[in-house]
PDB file of C-alpha atoms in Angstrom:
ATOM      1  CA  MET A   1      84.571 130.651 105.525  1.00  0.00           C
ATOM      2  CA  GLU A   2      86.205 129.745 102.154  1.00  0.00           C
ATOM      3  CA  HIS A   3      84.511 127.109 100.117  1.00  0.00           C
ATOM      4  CA  VAL A   4      86.634 124.287  98.659  1.00  0.00           C
ATOM      5  CA  LEU A   5      85.587 122.003  95.861  1.00  0.00           C
ATOM      6  CA  ILE A   6      87.648 118.789  95.533  1.00  0.00           C
ATOM      7  CA  THR A   7      87.080 116.471  92.618  1.00  0.00           C
ATOM      8  CA  GLY A   8      87.658 112.695  93.076  1.00  0.00           C
ATOM      9  CA  GLY A   9      87.273 113.102  96.843  1.00  0.00           C
ATOM     10  CA  SER A  10      86.067 109.623  97.938  1.00  0.00           C
ATOM     11  CA  ARG A  11      89.421 107.877  98.149  1.00  0.00           C
ATOM     12  CA  GLY A  12      93.233 108.301  98.029  1.00  0.00           C
ATOM     13  CA  ILE A  13      94.614 111.719  97.641  1.00  0.00           C
ATOM     14  CA  GLY A  14      91.099 113.277  97.218  1.00  0.00           C
ATOM     15  CA  ALA A  15      89.808 111.785 100.519  1.00  0.00           C
ATOM     16  CA  ALA A  16      93.026 112.896 102.326  1.00  0.00           C
ATOM     17  CA  ALA A  17      92.525 116.477 100.918  1.00  0.00           C
ATOM     18  CA  VAL A  18      88.781 116.462 102.079  1.00  0.00           C
ATOM     19  CA  ARG A  19      89.985 115.450 105.629  1.00  0.00           C
ATOM     20  CA  ALA A  20      92.881 118.010 105.643  1.00  0.00           C
ATOM     21  CA  PHE A  21      90.734 120.984 104.456  1.00  0.00           C
ATOM     22  CA  SER A  22      87.857 120.129 106.720  1.00  0.00           C
ATOM     23  CA  LYS A  23      90.169 119.837 109.707  1.00  0.00           C
ATOM     24  CA  GLU A  24      91.526 123.351 108.954  1.00  0.00           C
ATOM     25  CA  GLY A  25      87.984 124.841 109.040  1.00  0.00           C
ATOM     26  CA  PHE A  26      87.237 125.198 105.297  1.00  0.00           C
ATOM     27  CA  ASP A  27      83.764 124.502 103.918  1.00  0.00           C
ATOM     28  CA  VAL A  28      84.376 121.507 101.816  1.00  0.00           C
ATOM     29  CA  SER A  29      82.458 119.875  98.977  1.00  0.00           C
ATOM     30  CA  PHE A  30      83.683 116.994  96.899  1.00  0.00           C
ATOM     31  CA  PHE A  31      82.706 115.094  93.703  1.00  0.00           C
ATOM     32  CA  TYR A  32      82.897 111.381  93.283  1.00  0.00           C
ATOM     33  CA  GLU A  33      81.766 109.216  90.525  1.00  0.00           C
ATOM     34  CA  LYS A  34      80.946 105.682  91.503  1.00  0.00           C
ATOM     35  CA  ASN A  35      82.015 104.595  94.985  1.00  0.00           C
ATOM     36  CA  HIS A  36      78.937 105.826  97.027  1.00  0.00           C
ATOM     37  CA  THR A  37      79.993 103.743 100.201  1.00  0.00           C
ATOM     38  CA  ALA A  38      83.426 105.326 100.465  1.00  0.00           C
ATOM     39  CA  ALA A  39      82.000 108.803  99.571  1.00  0.00           C
ATOM     40  CA  HIS A  40      79.240 108.617 102.199  1.00  0.00           C
ATOM     41  CA  ALA A  41      81.943 107.477 104.683  1.00  0.00           C
ATOM     42  CA  VAL A  42      84.126 110.444 104.037  1.00  0.00           C
ATOM     43  CA  ALA A  43      81.175 112.888 104.163  1.00  0.00           C
ATOM     44  CA  ALA A  44      80.031 111.409 107.528  1.00  0.00           C
ATOM     45  CA  GLU A  45      83.549 111.638 108.866  1.00  0.00           C
ATOM     46  CA  THR A  46      84.215 115.166 107.906  1.00  0.00           C
ATOM     47  CA  GLY A  47      80.968 116.860 107.387  1.00  0.00           C
ATOM     48  CA  ALA A  48      81.807 117.676 103.797  1.00  0.00           C
ATOM     49  CA  ARG A  49      79.173 117.553 101.044  1.00  0.00           C
ATOM     50  CA  ALA A  50      79.423 114.549  98.746  1.00  0.00           C
ATOM     51  CA  ILE A  51      78.133 115.103  95.093  1.00  0.00           C
ATOM     52  CA  CYS A  52      78.030 112.235  92.556  1.00  0.00           C
ATOM     53  CA  CYS A  53      79.304 113.767  89.431  1.00  0.00           C
ATOM     54  CA  ASP A  54      81.341 112.570  86.385  1.00  0.00           C
ATOM     55  CA  VAL A  55      83.711 115.368  85.631  1.00  0.00           C
ATOM     56  CA  ALA A  56      83.860 114.256  82.005  1.00  0.00           C
ATOM     57  CA  ASP A  57      80.228 115.409  81.523  1.00  0.00           C
ATOM     58  CA  MET A  58      80.196 119.178  81.246  1.00  0.00           C
ATOM     59  CA  GLU A  59      76.514 119.508  81.808  1.00  0.00           C
ATOM     60  CA  ALA A  60      76.665 117.389  84.931  1.00  0.00           C
ATOM     61  CA  VAL A  61      79.432 119.517  86.321  1.00  0.00           C
ATOM     62  CA  ARG A  62      77.601 122.745  85.622  1.00  0.00           C
ATOM     63  CA  ALA A  63      74.424 121.340  87.288  1.00  0.00           C
ATOM     64  CA  ALA A  64      76.292 120.263  90.377  1.00  0.00           C
ATOM     65  CA  VAL A  65      78.292 123.472  90.780  1.00  0.00           C
ATOM     66  CA  SER A  66      75.059 125.537  90.388  1.00  0.00           C
ATOM     67  CA  LYS A  67      73.654 123.922  93.586  1.00  0.00           C
ATOM     68  CA  LEU A  68      76.817 124.745  95.653  1.00  0.00           C
ATOM     69  CA  PRO A  69      78.031 127.892  97.339  1.00  0.00           C
ATOM     70  CA  PRO A  70      80.497 129.932  95.244  1.00  0.00           C
ATOM     71  CA  VAL A  71      83.776 128.074  95.013  1.00  0.00           C
ATOM     72  CA  ASP A  72      86.893 129.919  96.394  1.00  0.00           C
ATOM     73  CA  ILE A  73      89.326 127.006  96.008  1.00  0.00           C
ATOM     74  CA  LEU A  74      88.983 124.301  93.277  1.00  0.00           C
ATOM     75  CA  ILE A  75      91.152 121.181  93.587  1.00  0.00           C
ATOM     76  CA  ASN A  76      91.133 119.178  90.429  1.00  0.00           C
ATOM     77  CA  ASN A  77      92.024 115.761  91.603  1.00  0.00           C
ATOM     78  CA  ALA A  78      89.841 113.436  89.637  1.00  0.00           C
ATOM     79  CA  GLY A  79      91.937 111.091  87.453  1.00  0.00           C
ATOM     80  CA  ILE A  80      92.267 107.693  86.079  1.00  0.00           C
ATOM     81  CA  CYS A  81      95.155 105.677  84.678  1.00  0.00           C
ATOM     82  CA  HIS A  82      96.076 102.948  82.333  1.00  0.00           C
ATOM     83  CA  TYR A  83      98.987 100.520  82.307  1.00  0.00           C
ATOM     84  CA  GLY A  84     100.139  98.790  79.248  1.00  0.00           C
ATOM     85  CA  LEU A  85     101.846  99.145  75.869  1.00  0.00           C
ATOM     86  CA  ILE A  86     100.481 101.865  73.617  1.00  0.00           C
ATOM     87  CA  SER A  87      99.430  99.041  71.251  1.00  0.00           C
ATOM     88  CA  GLN A  88      97.247  97.568  73.946  1.00  0.00           C
ATOM     89  CA  ILE A  89      95.177 100.607  74.823  1.00  0.00           C
ATOM     90  CA  SER A  90      91.998 100.980  72.840  1.00  0.00           C
ATOM     91  CA  GLU A  91      90.866 104.356  71.328  1.00  0.00           C
ATOM     92  CA  ALA A  92      87.964 104.323  73.771  1.00  0.00           C
ATOM     93  CA  GLN A  93      90.297 103.959  76.698  1.00  0.00           C
ATOM     94  CA  TRP A  94      92.611 106.602  75.436  1.00  0.00           C
ATOM     95  CA  GLN A  95      89.688 108.993  74.874  1.00  0.00           C
ATOM     96  CA  ARG A  96      88.340 108.355  78.471  1.00  0.00           C
ATOM     97  CA  LEU A  97      91.683 109.197  80.019  1.00  0.00           C
ATOM     98  CA  PHE A  98      91.708 112.574  78.325  1.00  0.00           C
ATOM     99  CA  ALA A  99      87.919 113.123  79.060  1.00  0.00           C
ATOM    100  CA  VAL A 100      88.485 112.651  82.733  1.00  0.00           C
ATOM    101  CA  ASN A 101      92.065 113.860  83.305  1.00  0.00           C
ATOM    102  CA  VAL A 102      92.210 116.936  81.059  1.00  0.00           C
ATOM    103  CA  HIS A 103      88.691 117.644  79.834  1.00  0.00           C
ATOM    104  CA  GLY A 104      87.385 117.317  83.459  1.00  0.00           C
ATOM    105  CA  ILE A 105      89.652 120.167  84.573  1.00  0.00           C
ATOM    106  CA  TYR A 106      88.349 122.317  81.632  1.00  0.00           C
ATOM    107  CA  HIS A 107      84.773 121.541  82.821  1.00  0.00           C
ATOM    108  CA  CYS A 108      85.260 122.288  86.387  1.00  0.00           C
ATOM    109  CA  VAL A 109      87.312 125.433  85.824  1.00  0.00           C
ATOM    110  CA  ASN A 110      84.626 126.898  83.610  1.00  0.00           C
ATOM    111  CA  ALA A 111      81.894 126.085  86.019  1.00  0.00           C
ATOM    112  CA  VAL A 112      83.501 127.871  88.982  1.00  0.00           C
ATOM    113  CA  LEU A 113      85.185 130.622  87.052  1.00  0.00           C
ATOM    114  CA  PRO A 114      82.248 133.097  86.717  1.00  0.00           C
ATOM    115  CA  ALA A 115      82.015 133.464  90.576  1.00  0.00           C
ATOM    116  CA  MET A 116      85.808 133.729  90.964  1.00  0.00           C
ATOM    117  CA  LEU A 117      85.852 136.507  88.201  1.00  0.00           C
ATOM    118  CA  GLN A 118      83.119 138.385  89.868  1.00  0.00           C
ATOM    119  CA  LYS A 119      84.947 138.314  93.160  1.00  0.00           C
ATOM    120  CA  GLN A 120      88.307 138.908  91.588  1.00  0.00           C
ATOM    121  CA  SER A 121      89.806 136.176  93.617  1.00  0.00           C
ATOM    122  CA  GLY A 122      90.240 132.422  93.627  1.00  0.00           C
ATOM    123  CA  CYS A 123      92.643 129.525  93.735  1.00  0.00           C
ATOM    124  CA  ILE A 124      92.758 126.582  91.370  1.00  0.00           C
ATOM    125  CA  ILE A 125      95.057 123.675  92.122  1.00  0.00           C
ATOM    126  CA  ASN A 126      95.401 120.738  89.588  1.00  0.00           C
ATOM    127  CA  ILE A 127      96.901 117.358  90.345  1.00  0.00           C
ATOM    128  CA  ALA A 128      99.427 116.295  87.716  1.00  0.00           C
ATOM    129  CA  SER A 129     102.103 113.730  88.096  1.00  0.00           C
ATOM    130  CA  MET A 130     105.965 113.255  87.880  1.00  0.00           C
ATOM    131  CA  TRP A 131     105.113 111.107  84.838  1.00  0.00           C
ATOM    132  CA  GLY A 132     103.759 114.194  83.253  1.00  0.00           C
ATOM    133  CA  GLN A 133     107.244 115.769  83.704  1.00  0.00           C
ATOM    134  CA  VAL A 134     109.387 112.930  82.265  1.00  0.00           C
ATOM    135  CA  GLY A 135     107.056 110.219  80.932  1.00  0.00           C
ATOM    136  CA  ALA A 136     106.705 106.614  82.002  1.00  0.00           C
ATOM    137  CA  SER A 137     107.062 103.468  79.763  1.00  0.00           C
ATOM    138  CA  CYS A 138     103.724 101.682  79.519  1.00  0.00           C
ATOM    139  CA  GLU A 139     101.809 104.734  80.811  1.00  0.00           C
ATOM    140  CA  VAL A 140     101.964 106.726  77.603  1.00  0.00           C
ATOM    141  CA  ALA A 141      98.313 108.006  77.722  1.00  0.00           C
ATOM    142  CA  TYR A 142      98.426 108.873  81.447  1.00  0.00           C
ATOM    143  CA  SER A 143     101.836 110.685  81.089  1.00  0.00           C
ATOM    144  CA  ALA A 144     100.251 112.509  78.124  1.00  0.00           C
ATOM    145  CA  THR A 145      97.317 113.737  80.139  1.00  0.00           C
ATOM    146  CA  LYS A 146      99.462 114.840  83.026  1.00  0.00           C
ATOM    147  CA  GLY A 147     101.864 116.718  80.789  1.00  0.00           C
ATOM    148  CA  ALA A 148      98.842 118.520  79.438  1.00  0.00           C
ATOM    149  CA  VAL A 149      97.699 119.433  82.966  1.00  0.00           C
ATOM    150  CA  ILE A 150     101.081 120.908  83.720  1.00  0.00           C
ATOM    151  CA  ALA A 151     101.037 122.984  80.538  1.00  0.00           C
ATOM    152  CA  LEU A 152      97.342 123.940  81.146  1.00  0.00           C
ATOM    153  CA  THR A 153      98.246 125.069  84.598  1.00  0.00           C
ATOM    154  CA  LYS A 154     101.042 127.339  83.479  1.00  0.00           C
ATOM    155  CA  ALA A 155      98.968 128.949  80.664  1.00  0.00           C
ATOM    156  CA  LEU A 156      95.879 129.438  82.821  1.00  0.00           C
ATOM    157  CA  ALA A 157      97.915 131.152  85.651  1.00  0.00           C
ATOM    158  CA  GLN A 158      99.083 133.782  83.088  1.00  0.00           C
ATOM    159  CA  GLU A 159      95.506 134.178  81.762  1.00  0.00           C
ATOM    160  CA  LEU A 160      93.794 134.569  85.153  1.00  0.00           C
ATOM    161  CA  GLY A 161      96.588 136.293  87.129  1.00  0.00           C
ATOM    162  CA  PRO A 162      95.231 139.760  86.258  1.00  0.00           C
ATOM    163  CA  SER A 163      91.928 138.724  87.904  1.00  0.00           C
ATOM    164  CA  HIS A 164      93.783 137.719  91.077  1.00  0.00           C
ATOM    165  CA  ILE A 165      93.070 134.054  90.556  1.00  0.00           C
ATOM    166  CA  ARG A 166      95.932 131.788  91.243  1.00  0.00           C
ATOM    167  CA  VAL A 167      96.610 128.487  89.416  1.00  0.00           C
ATOM    168  CA  ASN A 168      99.104 125.919  90.380  1.00  0.00           C
ATOM    169  CA  CYS A 169      99.658 122.209  90.217  1.00  0.00           C
ATOM    170  CA  VAL A 170     101.089 119.347  92.346  1.00  0.00           C
ATOM    171  CA  SER A 171     103.001 116.521  90.660  1.00  0.00           C
ATOM    172  CA  PRO A 172     102.929 113.453  93.001  1.00  0.00           C
ATOM    173  CA  GLY A 173     105.513 110.765  92.769  1.00  0.00           C
ATOM    174  CA  VAL A 174     104.671 107.174  93.668  1.00  0.00           C
ATOM    175  CA  ILE A 175     101.852 107.532  96.213  1.00  0.00           C
ATOM    176  CA  LEU A 176     100.324 104.532  97.894  1.00  0.00           C
ATOM    177  CA  THR A 177      96.651 104.808  96.730  1.00  0.00           C
ATOM    178  CA  ASP A 178      94.216 102.562  94.812  1.00  0.00           C
ATOM    179  CA  MET A 179      96.136 103.323  91.612  1.00  0.00           C
ATOM    180  CA  CYS A 180      99.039 101.155  92.872  1.00  0.00           C
ATOM    181  CA  ALA A 181      96.605  98.228  93.571  1.00  0.00           C
ATOM    182  CA  SER A 182      97.867  96.457  90.448  1.00  0.00           C
ATOM    183  CA  VAL A 183     101.456  97.127  91.159  1.00  0.00           C
ATOM    184  CA  SER A 184     103.518  94.277  92.627  1.00  0.00           C
ATOM    185  CA  GLU A 185     105.048  94.714  96.105  1.00  0.00           C
ATOM    186  CA  GLU A 186     108.466  93.940  94.517  1.00  0.00           C
ATOM    187  CA  THR A 187     107.910  96.887  92.021  1.00  0.00           C
ATOM    188  CA  LEU A 188     106.878  99.180  94.905  1.00  0.00           C
ATOM    189  CA  ARG A 189     109.875  98.280  96.919  1.00  0.00           C
ATOM    190  CA  ASP A 190     112.046  98.944  93.812  1.00  0.00           C
ATOM    191  CA  LEU A 191     110.470 102.368  93.225  1.00  0.00           C
ATOM    192  CA  ALA A 192     111.062 103.214  96.965  1.00  0.00           C
ATOM    193  CA  GLU A 193     114.707 102.286  96.576  1.00  0.00           C
ATOM    194  CA  GLN A 194     115.045 104.561  93.580  1.00  0.00           C
ATOM    195  CA  THR A 195     113.609 107.441  95.608  1.00  0.00           C
ATOM    196  CA  PRO A 196     116.264 109.489  97.394  1.00  0.00           C
ATOM    197  CA  LEU A 197     114.137 109.651 100.504  1.00  0.00           C
ATOM    198  CA  GLY A 198     113.914 105.778 100.372  1.00  0.00           C
ATOM    199  CA  LYS A 199     110.198 105.424 100.543  1.00  0.00           C
ATOM    200  CA  ASN A 200     106.958 105.995  98.586  1.00  0.00           C
ATOM    201  CA  GLY A 201     104.507 108.757  99.510  1.00  0.00           C
ATOM    202  CA  SER A 202     101.226 108.871 101.138  1.00  0.00           C
ATOM    203  CA  PRO A 203      98.061 110.749 100.332  1.00  0.00           C
ATOM    204  CA  ASP A 204      98.416 112.850 103.561  1.00  0.00           C
ATOM    205  CA  GLU A 205     101.802 114.205 102.176  1.00  0.00           C
ATOM    206  CA  ILE A 206     100.087 115.416  99.002  1.00  0.00           C
ATOM    207  CA  ALA A 207      97.174 116.954 101.136  1.00  0.00           C
ATOM    208  CA  GLU A 208      99.796 119.027 102.952  1.00  0.00           C
ATOM    209  CA  ALA A 209     101.158 120.462  99.678  1.00  0.00           C
ATOM    210  CA  LEU A 210      97.631 121.266  98.621  1.00  0.00           C
ATOM    211  CA  LEU A 211      97.118 123.212 101.918  1.00  0.00           C
ATOM    212  CA  TYR A 212     100.312 125.056 101.215  1.00  0.00           C
ATOM    213  CA  LEU A 213      99.342 126.148  97.816  1.00  0.00           C
ATOM    214  CA  ALA A 214      95.842 127.130  98.895  1.00  0.00           C
ATOM    215  CA  ARG A 215      97.494 129.612 101.217  1.00  0.00           C
ATOM    216  CA  ALA A 216     100.493 130.777  99.347  1.00  0.00           C
ATOM    217  CA  ASN A 217      99.123 134.112  97.992  1.00  0.00           C
ATOM    218  CA  PHE A 218     102.175 134.963  96.074  1.00  0.00           C
ATOM    219  CA  VAL A 219     102.600 131.725  94.116  1.00  0.00           C
ATOM    220  CA  THR A 220     101.050 131.024  90.804  1.00  0.00           C
ATOM    221  CA  GLY A 221     101.889 129.117  87.595  1.00  0.00           C
ATOM    222  CA  GLN A 222     104.044 126.659  89.490  1.00  0.00           C
ATOM    223  CA  ASN A 223     104.254 122.873  89.448  1.00  0.00           C
ATOM    224  CA  LEU A 224     105.224 121.612  92.935  1.00  0.00           C
ATOM    225  CA  PRO A 225     106.851 118.181  92.734  1.00  0.00           C
ATOM    226  CA  VAL A 226     106.058 115.961  95.772  1.00  0.00           C
ATOM    227  CA  ASN A 227     107.975 112.947  94.796  1.00  0.00           C
ATOM    228  CA  GLY A 228     110.675 112.355  97.494  1.00  0.00           C
ATOM    229  CA  GLY A 229     113.313 113.435  94.970  1.00  0.00           C
ATOM    230  CA  PHE A 230     112.504 110.709  92.329  1.00  0.00           C
ATOM    231  CA  VAL A 231     112.390 113.430  89.711  1.00  0.00           C
ATOM    232  CA  VAL A 232     114.572 116.504  90.299  1.00  0.00           C
TER     233      VAL A 232
END
């Protein structure tokens, strides 16, 4: 049974991925940072292991991974956002976005990679964003981190391909998660109207894309947009 580690697994896309992979018979563990109640609820529902771990802390990640079975599939989903003009974001906020969204992937990849290299197999899937492809006004820091995730994915796929380790990413569009909590209903309706399919996405639709990439044995180095056609 393949072991899947999902970061940011207590809510939104992460929780949907935990449910989807558990339902498909994978052995699932997930990291969460703060929301103990939500994490324990997902763990109780799915039977997955819930581990409190800040992915921005390399030593914490290494310690957590050392207590788990070898990871066959790593899904780097943990992420935070900031909405506002670039002049309104503090240096500490800027650094924290990169610490979680980019450095967190570096920490998790390095923690699971020795076992993957030993087996000469593995799958890494990163969550980027359509804003990492085209940028978004008032989300400069978030867009910059997600652009970095896309570039990291492509480079790492080339580096790890000879070891039979696949690396891909998914770039969601507007997905109705907690990240949209501060977005007005009017704005969400406007975004749905701008989307060719006429709607915003759900976490379950991203989980379906993750399942596909986990099983797509001849796909690596790709960015799979799941955005309803908002960015083509």
